[in-house]
XYZ file of C-alpha atoms in Angstrom:
681
model
C 128.193 140.955 130.167
C 124.743 139.493 130.688
C 125.123 135.602 130.822
C 121.409 134.574 130.099
C 121.442 130.735 130.041
C 122.434 129.428 133.117
C 123.927 126.079 132.512
C 123.309 122.888 135.262
C 126.935 123.027 136.858
C 126.498 120.891 139.469
C 128.089 116.962 139.524
C 125.409 114.881 138.663
C 123.547 113.683 141.087
C 123.679 116.729 143.397
C 120.310 118.934 142.999
C 120.771 122.778 141.666
C 120.975 126.240 143.055
C 117.769 126.966 141.570
C 115.956 123.657 142.509
C 117.029 123.894 145.757
C 115.973 127.350 146.449
C 112.503 126.710 144.389
C 112.249 124.219 147.251
C 113.726 125.832 150.311
C 111.769 125.892 153.476
C 109.654 128.847 153.752
C 110.348 130.624 150.698
C 107.631 131.542 148.052
C 108.321 129.467 145.465
C 108.846 126.399 148.517
C 104.565 127.053 149.051
C 104.208 126.539 145.241
C 106.083 123.068 145.327
C 103.774 121.505 147.653
C 100.821 121.881 145.093
C 102.572 122.823 141.703
C 104.020 119.435 140.672
C 100.449 117.736 141.471
C 99.242 120.593 139.141
C 101.892 119.946 136.547
C 101.197 115.999 136.365
C 97.463 116.723 135.906
C 98.393 118.931 133.271
C 100.520 116.485 131.366
C 98.055 113.916 132.148
C 95.176 116.258 130.564
C 97.597 116.559 127.114
C 98.857 112.983 126.227
C 95.029 112.247 127.264
C 93.709 114.844 124.663
C 96.953 113.085 122.347
C 96.021 109.924 123.046
C 92.281 110.762 122.100
C 93.431 112.329 118.723
C 95.242 109.619 117.730
C 92.853 106.738 119.003
C 89.222 108.329 118.409
C 87.401 106.556 115.311
C 90.822 104.052 114.222
C 88.603 101.527 113.004
C 86.940 103.818 110.581
C 90.356 102.814 108.543
C 90.292 99.435 107.887
C 92.925 97.387 107.995
C 95.019 101.228 106.860
C 98.045 100.111 104.686
C 97.112 96.758 104.017
C 101.087 96.046 102.481
C 101.951 96.190 106.271
C 99.171 94.608 107.784
C 98.921 91.274 106.134
C 102.820 91.915 107.109
C 101.336 91.887 110.518
C 98.754 88.567 109.937
C 101.949 87.129 108.836
C 104.097 87.777 111.746
C 101.214 86.215 114.566
C 101.264 83.187 112.378
C 104.339 81.978 111.947
C 107.517 82.770 114.719
C 109.802 82.707 111.049
C 107.822 85.703 109.482
C 108.188 87.654 112.236
C 111.500 87.460 112.789
C 111.793 88.311 108.687
C 109.592 90.918 108.120
C 107.287 88.566 106.097
C 104.816 89.308 103.781
C 102.792 85.787 104.059
C 102.903 82.975 106.545
C 104.389 80.866 104.105
C 107.477 83.216 104.014
C 108.058 83.912 99.968
C 109.316 87.216 100.709
C 109.933 90.531 103.407
C 107.796 93.403 102.769
C 110.850 96.356 101.431
C 111.700 97.581 105.140
C 113.802 96.099 108.386
C 110.848 94.148 110.775
C 111.113 96.569 113.495
C 107.752 97.943 113.464
C 105.700 94.579 112.624
C 107.432 93.267 115.650
C 105.287 95.528 117.473
C 102.033 95.162 115.396
C 102.459 91.328 114.395
C 102.693 90.690 118.707
C 99.822 92.541 119.406
C 97.517 91.072 116.440
C 98.565 87.615 117.823
C 97.417 88.627 121.322
C 94.168 90.244 120.843
C 93.110 88.313 117.165
C 93.416 90.116 113.963
C 91.585 93.393 113.640
C 91.860 97.312 113.386
C 92.589 97.973 116.548
C 95.004 95.941 117.226
C 97.141 96.701 114.259
C 96.621 100.850 115.120
C 96.604 101.294 118.464
C 100.012 100.974 118.885
C 100.561 103.440 116.788
C 98.767 105.822 118.642
C 100.477 104.598 121.449
C 104.038 105.202 120.423
C 102.392 109.314 119.642
C 102.235 109.479 122.959
C 104.951 107.936 124.372
C 106.918 109.934 121.426
C 105.119 113.490 123.318
C 105.841 112.592 126.452
C 109.195 111.885 125.820
C 109.217 114.919 124.052
C 108.223 116.232 127.466
C 110.560 115.748 129.645
C 112.966 116.864 126.917
C 112.492 120.055 127.154
C 111.184 120.225 130.876
C 114.734 119.426 132.239
C 116.672 121.617 128.975
C 114.185 124.416 130.424
C 114.666 124.335 134.446
C 117.974 125.305 134.707
C 117.498 128.568 132.412
C 114.417 129.577 133.257
C 115.262 128.843 137.023
C 111.553 128.444 137.324
C 109.571 124.848 137.870
C 106.487 126.159 136.528
C 108.309 128.151 133.028
C 110.063 124.884 132.891
C 106.923 122.554 132.419
C 105.359 125.363 130.813
C 108.003 124.695 127.898
C 108.115 121.006 128.164
C 104.172 121.243 127.774
C 104.472 123.215 124.645
C 106.842 121.643 122.637
C 104.512 118.090 123.555
C 101.268 120.219 122.423
C 103.052 121.028 119.044
C 103.694 117.516 118.664
C 101.121 116.194 118.947
C 98.833 118.482 116.686
C 101.005 118.381 114.122
C 98.754 117.427 111.488
C 101.404 115.014 109.523
C 101.912 112.996 113.231
C 98.539 112.820 113.865
C 98.068 111.402 110.351
C 101.522 108.703 110.821
C 100.890 108.214 114.421
C 97.616 106.184 113.076
C 98.475 104.739 110.807
C 100.704 101.694 110.958
C 103.450 102.360 108.361
C 107.456 102.124 110.275
C 107.395 106.318 110.795
C 105.818 106.031 113.531
C 108.220 103.890 115.350
C 110.809 105.488 113.448
C 109.623 108.665 115.220
C 109.653 107.367 118.854
C 112.689 105.929 118.647
C 114.112 109.057 117.260
C 112.935 111.658 120.259
C 114.104 108.448 122.749
C 117.592 108.604 121.118
C 117.554 112.452 121.337
C 116.435 112.712 125.221
C 119.306 110.562 126.137
C 122.053 112.622 124.162
C 120.432 115.486 125.971
C 120.124 113.651 129.315
C 123.769 112.200 128.836
C 125.145 115.345 128.882
C 123.134 117.552 131.217
C 123.854 114.459 133.522
C 127.546 113.682 132.686
C 126.678 109.881 132.617
C 127.555 107.499 129.706
C 125.134 105.168 129.503
C 122.605 107.194 128.266
C 123.992 107.832 125.240
C 125.326 104.511 124.635
C 121.259 104.407 125.077
C 120.652 106.687 122.407
C 123.305 104.546 120.128
C 120.822 101.273 120.892
C 117.494 103.696 119.807
C 118.886 104.791 116.627
C 120.088 101.334 115.931
C 116.538 100.003 116.593
C 115.315 103.149 114.537
C 116.957 101.831 111.662
C 115.517 98.145 111.899
C 112.480 100.762 111.677
C 113.721 102.432 108.575
C 117.149 101.864 107.675
C 119.284 104.976 106.724
C 116.704 107.969 106.949
C 117.278 107.937 110.734
C 120.934 108.353 110.580
C 119.413 111.968 109.406
C 119.424 113.159 112.775
C 122.819 111.339 114.331
C 125.521 114.132 112.810
C 123.032 116.894 114.822
C 123.549 114.538 118.465
C 127.601 113.929 117.248
C 127.972 117.944 116.868
C 125.741 118.348 120.477
C 128.300 115.909 122.301
C 130.995 117.039 120.907
C 129.946 120.696 121.312
C 128.132 120.948 125.058
C 129.430 117.838 126.851
C 131.721 117.565 129.886
C 134.255 115.249 129.169
C 137.854 116.603 127.772
C 137.736 116.370 123.778
C 139.744 112.970 123.284
C 136.786 111.647 125.753
C 134.438 112.884 123.958
C 134.948 110.893 120.947
C 135.569 108.157 122.832
C 132.393 108.180 123.837
C 130.544 108.761 120.326
C 132.315 106.421 119.854
C 131.310 103.767 121.785
C 127.658 105.062 121.251
C 127.685 104.405 117.447
C 129.420 101.099 118.310
C 126.462 100.437 120.514
C 124.335 101.496 117.598
C 125.799 99.287 115.049
C 125.699 96.306 117.087
C 121.799 96.969 117.982
C 121.179 97.311 114.390
C 123.563 94.315 112.567
C 122.465 91.658 114.863
C 119.349 91.295 112.634
C 121.324 91.961 108.827
C 124.310 89.814 109.652
C 121.143 87.421 110.560
C 119.507 87.602 107.551
C 122.775 87.520 105.461
C 124.108 84.599 107.395
C 121.375 82.311 107.224
C 120.583 80.446 103.288
C 119.085 82.424 100.860
C 116.702 79.094 100.732
C 116.144 79.059 104.710
C 114.171 82.688 104.816
C 112.203 84.627 103.263
C 113.283 87.047 99.826
C 114.516 90.276 100.431
C 111.824 92.444 99.460
C 112.799 95.759 97.121
C 116.254 93.860 96.403
C 116.916 92.899 93.441
C 119.642 90.179 94.829
C 117.631 88.801 97.778
C 120.475 90.727 99.928
C 119.747 93.558 102.956
C 122.517 95.358 102.342
C 121.433 96.099 98.791
C 117.711 97.348 99.711
C 119.405 99.092 102.778
C 122.428 101.016 100.196
C 120.170 100.557 97.033
C 116.211 101.149 96.834
C 115.950 102.453 100.738
C 119.487 104.215 100.322
C 121.140 105.780 98.358
C 118.787 105.651 95.368
C 116.231 108.071 97.488
C 119.073 110.410 97.447
C 119.760 110.430 93.342
C 116.419 108.486 92.132
C 118.132 105.691 91.002
C 116.137 103.226 92.662
C 116.204 99.799 90.424
C 112.129 98.475 90.222
C 110.378 101.561 92.145
C 107.696 103.617 90.688
C 110.130 107.184 89.908
C 111.925 109.390 91.490
C 111.335 112.880 92.095
C 110.630 114.952 89.469
C 108.540 111.584 87.446
C 105.626 111.462 89.919
C 107.189 112.698 93.369
C 107.018 116.575 93.080
C 110.104 118.762 92.263
C 113.074 119.234 94.696
C 113.869 122.251 96.059
C 114.261 124.475 98.830
C 110.627 125.342 99.314
C 109.092 122.181 98.641
C 108.119 121.774 102.353
C 106.354 124.602 102.014
C 104.212 123.753 98.164
C 100.788 122.080 97.972
C 102.404 118.594 98.675
C 104.117 119.035 101.988
C 102.921 122.279 103.313
C 99.947 121.083 105.468
C 101.745 118.418 106.653
C 104.551 119.892 108.907
C 105.189 123.344 107.445
C 103.020 125.696 109.850
C 106.139 126.070 112.446
C 108.853 125.649 110.276
C 109.599 129.742 110.357
C 109.148 130.220 113.141
C 111.067 127.405 114.763
C 113.994 128.458 112.933
C 113.560 131.919 114.637
C 113.221 131.052 118.065
C 116.198 128.994 117.846
C 118.704 131.065 116.217
C 117.733 133.750 118.776
C 118.288 131.101 121.125
C 121.508 130.577 119.618
C 122.180 134.488 120.013
C 121.068 135.615 123.362
C 122.917 132.139 124.355
C 126.676 132.909 122.823
C 128.513 133.799 126.008
C 127.078 131.269 127.792
C 129.206 128.313 129.187
C 130.457 125.722 126.595
C 128.689 123.417 128.849
C 125.112 124.829 128.660
C 121.692 123.035 127.922
C 119.962 125.282 126.195
C 122.669 125.331 123.668
C 123.275 121.441 123.221
C 119.333 120.986 122.741
C 119.161 124.050 119.947
C 121.985 121.924 118.154
C 119.998 119.241 118.975
C 116.587 119.978 117.796
C 117.647 122.699 114.920
C 119.882 120.554 113.288
C 117.577 117.816 113.723
C 115.325 119.975 111.391
C 117.600 121.298 109.412
C 119.089 118.188 108.311
C 116.578 116.091 107.500
C 114.387 119.246 105.985
C 116.912 119.752 103.300
C 117.413 115.988 102.640
C 113.957 116.274 101.740
C 113.920 118.775 99.929
C 116.267 118.148 97.899
C 116.011 114.324 97.199
C 115.221 112.970 93.678
C 114.013 109.257 94.603
C 110.201 108.417 95.890
C 109.379 110.805 98.831
C 105.771 111.080 100.155
C 104.806 113.604 102.366
C 104.400 111.330 104.822
C 107.523 111.216 105.066
C 107.717 114.690 106.740
C 106.657 113.362 110.260
C 110.114 113.217 110.858
C 110.493 117.239 111.189
C 107.883 117.198 114.309
C 110.387 116.596 116.757
C 113.028 119.125 115.669
C 109.995 121.473 114.836
C 108.659 121.160 118.659
C 111.873 120.994 120.527
C 112.349 124.929 119.494
C 108.961 126.093 119.981
C 108.954 124.582 122.903
C 112.693 126.000 124.677
C 112.436 128.742 122.277
C 108.683 130.139 122.901
C 109.161 129.885 126.820
C 112.728 131.115 126.947
C 112.018 134.218 125.227
C 108.805 134.831 127.203
C 110.336 134.949 130.013
C 113.298 137.560 128.649
C 110.907 139.646 126.353
C 110.890 142.276 129.290
C 114.332 143.206 126.639
C 112.477 144.751 123.350
C 115.372 142.948 121.289
C 114.053 139.354 122.466
C 110.161 140.979 122.665
C 110.792 141.264 118.735
C 112.287 138.661 118.231
C 109.560 136.324 119.603
C 107.018 138.471 117.446
C 109.133 138.184 114.683
C 108.160 134.517 115.496
C 104.253 134.716 115.955
C 103.958 137.098 112.805
C 105.599 134.119 110.607
C 103.426 131.929 112.466
C 100.120 133.331 110.962
C 101.672 134.194 107.579
C 102.515 130.620 107.001
C 99.116 129.542 108.232
C 97.734 131.948 106.005
C 99.040 130.912 103.027
C 98.828 127.073 103.856
C 95.079 127.591 104.304
C 95.473 128.889 101.298
C 95.673 126.023 99.158
C 92.948 124.510 100.414
C 90.067 127.560 100.336
C 87.185 125.632 101.170
C 88.432 124.198 104.400
C 87.623 126.498 106.677
C 88.070 130.206 104.960
C 87.590 132.847 107.563
C 90.251 130.748 110.025
C 93.216 131.799 108.030
C 92.309 135.566 108.329
C 91.593 135.460 111.908
C 95.123 133.954 112.506
C 97.417 136.137 110.592
C 95.598 138.969 112.328
C 95.615 137.587 115.584
C 99.367 136.803 115.370
C 100.132 140.272 114.229
C 97.785 142.153 117.081
C 99.514 139.723 119.583
C 102.644 140.331 118.772
C 102.225 143.520 118.960
C 100.654 143.242 122.693
C 103.927 140.909 123.481
C 106.343 144.332 121.983
C 104.117 146.995 123.926
C 103.420 145.001 127.253
C 106.490 142.639 127.725
C 107.653 144.893 130.647
C 104.231 145.280 132.784
C 103.750 142.591 135.298
C 100.357 142.505 135.628
C 99.656 138.766 135.917
C 96.605 138.014 134.104
C 97.623 140.650 131.143
C 100.483 138.218 130.836
C 98.188 135.345 131.110
C 95.846 136.183 128.625
C 98.395 137.188 126.365
C 100.431 133.900 126.204
C 97.799 131.752 126.515
C 95.943 133.943 122.763
C 99.834 133.664 121.984
C 99.615 129.405 121.670
C 96.318 129.785 120.840
C 96.987 131.176 117.424
C 99.916 129.726 116.281
C 98.439 126.027 117.128
C 94.634 126.333 115.466
C 95.457 125.833 112.422
C 97.193 122.936 112.506
C 94.758 122.011 115.757
C 92.011 122.522 112.686
C 94.031 120.711 109.932
C 95.216 117.302 112.743
C 90.788 117.396 113.773
C 90.061 117.488 110.162
C 92.814 114.046 109.314
C 91.653 112.409 112.501
C 87.997 112.440 111.244
C 88.654 111.250 108.567
C 89.835 107.702 107.286
C 92.882 106.773 105.847
C 94.031 103.701 104.114
C 96.207 102.771 101.472
C 99.868 103.202 100.474
C 100.306 107.331 99.952
C 98.101 109.264 102.748
C 98.540 112.595 103.500
C 97.260 114.812 106.116
C 94.406 117.309 106.771
C 91.582 118.731 103.828
C 91.861 117.582 100.103
C 93.855 119.969 97.804
C 96.096 119.597 94.769
C 97.264 116.362 93.700
C 100.405 115.078 94.742
C 102.375 113.091 92.032
C 100.455 110.992 89.618
C 96.879 111.569 91.512
C 97.751 111.469 94.886
C 95.268 114.231 96.946
C 94.810 114.317 100.911
C 92.301 112.281 102.186
C 93.472 109.717 100.368
C 90.371 106.443 99.750
C 91.759 103.202 99.777
C 94.558 102.793 97.089
C 96.286 106.786 98.004
C 93.621 107.841 95.069
C 90.038 109.492 94.675
C 88.666 108.953 91.132
C 85.381 109.346 90.173
C 83.591 105.950 89.297
C 85.827 104.068 92.248
C 84.346 102.293 94.923
C 86.028 103.372 97.511
C 87.765 100.751 99.968
C 88.114 98.374 97.123
C 90.858 99.564 95.445
C 89.085 97.979 92.309
C 88.792 100.213 88.950
C 86.002 100.030 87.223
C 86.360 97.191 84.912
C 89.702 96.456 86.250
C 91.453 98.427 83.394
C 94.914 99.412 85.080
C 97.889 101.573 84.490
C 100.889 101.613 82.727
C 100.498 97.283 81.882
C 101.871 95.564 79.337
C 103.815 92.974 80.139
C 107.134 94.479 80.221
C 110.027 95.923 82.287
C 108.665 93.913 85.398
C 105.771 96.383 85.670
C 102.539 95.283 84.448
C 101.187 92.493 83.357
C 98.053 91.443 81.171
C 94.972 89.684 83.104
C 91.465 90.658 83.161
C 88.239 91.248 85.322
C 88.408 93.005 88.402
C 91.700 92.549 89.113
C 93.623 95.455 91.350
C 94.423 98.097 88.733
C 96.398 100.877 90.798
C 94.811 99.714 93.705
C 97.097 97.003 93.525
C 100.144 98.726 93.816
C 99.098 101.361 96.782
C 96.679 100.332 98.080
C 94.468 96.657 98.362
C 91.366 94.659 96.913
C 88.682 93.497 98.771
C 87.527 90.441 97.212
C 84.304 88.810 96.704
C 83.090 86.372 99.470
C 82.953 83.737 96.212
C 86.217 84.056 95.509
C 87.395 84.117 99.027
C 85.319 80.847 99.710
C 87.302 79.811 96.529
C 90.795 80.651 98.412
C 89.590 78.631 101.338
C 88.702 75.791 99.840
C 91.078 72.970 99.752
C 93.646 75.329 101.829
C 95.307 72.732 104.111
C 96.552 70.723 100.427
C 98.641 74.234 99.471
C 101.332 76.452 100.908
C 100.043 79.142 98.765
C 96.015 79.837 99.037
C 97.230 82.363 95.737
C 99.517 84.022 93.971
C 99.464 87.748 92.464
C 101.906 90.076 91.400
C 102.267 93.205 93.545
C 101.965 92.851 97.405
C 99.294 94.999 98.090
C 97.366 93.104 95.345
C 98.199 89.724 97.824
C 97.653 91.739 101.294
C 94.324 92.011 99.902
C 93.505 88.706 99.308
C 95.602 87.436 102.818
C 93.465 89.236 104.961
C 90.163 88.436 103.650
C 90.787 84.834 103.929
C 93.661 84.901 106.503
C 95.943 82.070 104.060
C 99.180 82.630 102.364
C 98.917 84.911 99.404
C 102.438 84.969 97.228
C 103.357 88.623 96.479
C 104.977 87.468 92.986
C 108.044 90.266 92.716
C 107.271 92.237 95.953
C 105.330 95.531 95.935
C 106.229 96.973 92.567
C 105.721 93.572 90.933
C 110.023 94.213 90.003
C 111.728 91.960 92.368
C 112.716 88.164 91.239
C 110.955 86.575 93.330
C 110.407 84.212 92.686
C 111.684 83.482 89.640
C 109.910 81.683 86.027
C 111.676 78.210 86.573
C 111.089 78.465 91.205
C 107.134 79.762 89.848
C 107.019 76.477 87.992
C 108.366 74.058 90.026
C 105.908 75.760 93.156
C 103.623 74.391 90.972
C 104.536 71.039 89.707
C 105.047 70.642 93.352
C 101.527 71.359 93.765
C 102.512 74.307 96.463
C 99.874 77.213 94.620
C 96.397 76.790 94.451
C 94.888 79.678 92.152
C 96.745 82.502 90.205
C 95.267 85.811 90.238
C 94.968 88.119 87.428
C 94.777 91.797 87.036
C 97.401 94.634 86.158
C 100.211 96.879 88.160
C 101.605 100.699 86.846
C 104.349 99.898 84.971
C 108.133 100.388 87.432
C 111.480 101.857 86.853
C 113.497 98.540 85.873
C 113.960 95.883 87.968
C 113.126 91.913 86.679
C 110.722 90.917 84.116
C 109.845 87.890 86.311
C 106.484 88.488 87.622
C 105.731 89.020 83.663
C 106.969 85.877 82.475
C 105.013 84.520 84.954
C 101.857 85.923 84.051
C 102.543 85.142 80.473
C 103.417 81.282 81.473
C 100.126 81.067 83.920
C 97.971 82.337 80.510
C 99.174 80.465 78.119
C 99.403 77.422 80.049
C 95.734 77.384 81.821
C 92.326 78.316 81.505
C 90.844 81.696 82.534
C 87.785 81.682 84.507
C 86.192 84.225 86.554
C 84.984 84.198 90.332
C 83.255 86.720 92.168
C 84.444 89.542 88.939
C 88.211 88.230 89.123
C 90.006 86.248 86.629
C 91.586 83.498 88.003
C 93.674 80.158 86.928
C 93.575 77.203 88.555
C 96.675 75.916 89.211
C 96.054 72.899 91.320
C 93.265 71.302 88.850
């Protein structure tokens, strides 16, 4: 029986037979090898430069992007303690509700280059370019022994890199300053390291994968664990050592993962609470509570104390097809069906390959990544945003890049040609459906893509046995163009649109998401008539929720942050900025305000610490009323700024108590249209 995928069976450090034959003097492959690698490097450089242009061009239009994290980067550039813990302000009142790994990078960038949109956002774009490069390396290494063809292996890597780069949500998040960019980079690097360990028989690569995953935990906590089962399964099934040694190796890699994340967790837990900032997002000032509660099990079951609602309460409806709905479909779903077809085909065609076959290992790594993460996202009951789906992009890219090229090489077999054609048709009809969710966006494109996919799928089947170079190259090029046309259009639309606020989406505007959220969002994640874009201020200062109950909102008056205070930063007037700067040296915090995004807007404008009372949602007990009263008595807070926040889901009432105490004991004044209370006067 034919073995479809030839494994790399030589010991580590020795060239494969395929590699040796290609480089043999006088051989046809040998003649090509002299110019091939140079051409390949040029092509790879072109793909990566194109990715860089897509991700960097016009970044400044997004301003502070997610001001919540930009303010924390600013704080980290001003104070090393704030940098280490991920504080929202340089005076270390409270941290962001994630570990600080992503902020370490942007904080250092701001420290070196000064505070600007570019110093905050360019590192994210460079992470995207690095992720595409690692994707190329991983797929090229897997395809080389399977194709016995350096050119085809190179093409597989390029295709995978292009699929990743042109995924609309990847374009969005690598132009944005959420932790997802670093998370995806580290998970992709870990996937590469696992496959390198299997292929090279080197334990050090598996240990390095554990290190990458540990630092991924420090980017976005438990989400990184979604890829771990597949990585472990791939090593258990496909690695060379005996079963017992494979288990020991995985335990060693697990130890590396725990160590690379645990040192920071231990530091936070061991440092006395009065010597570090409060852990934002927790109710008990505990990083472990944040990990397993608000950012852990709460995301799965919806029991997130202090949040603003879970699945079915403003964050979409859980279900198997969630990734294809109006909220997520245009972000990520374009090639999911194709990836599943290609991955399944690779497993079937390589079913009789040796256990250590690197293609099988690759399919397990990228396929389990897509399936496990996709199913968890589809059924989780807690807070989930469309941009989370960027975590699926490497899994899709790996299966499409490897599967597309390997099946193309074997298309002379009718079953293989049919599977390849089916994957192309699936891409066409998926694009047709997703483009239909935004009917005003290039309405002709959906018909071009679906008809082109059907015609080219037929061409793949009909011409599978032809050997004319121009026919095969033309068919292959058109097939790739048709498959990527719609995601490319969405990615270009994404890059051409500024994105700011806490909730952003890729592509053109479509049906709303949750409580008024749509795509191509303005500063507060919402486009609403009568709202000044980019300010985060609602007309007349009217907010959502409020009422001073359940820890969520509080009455203030004037032009406050409104919904923008929850999901986007305010843009204060020049008069208010001047007031915050006046006598700033006499205070630890220039002002205090409920909600982290409220605080971020004032802090970024003034360049001074602003206390985020209650953390992101205003529902954290930081500070308590007694603590706040003591800080005011000690002369540490200059102003308290009024506004409203959306009502939270349980949590502490401390922010409401503080707001009520301030209103009852201090005279309200208006500066630049915003209600403030002078606590130092």
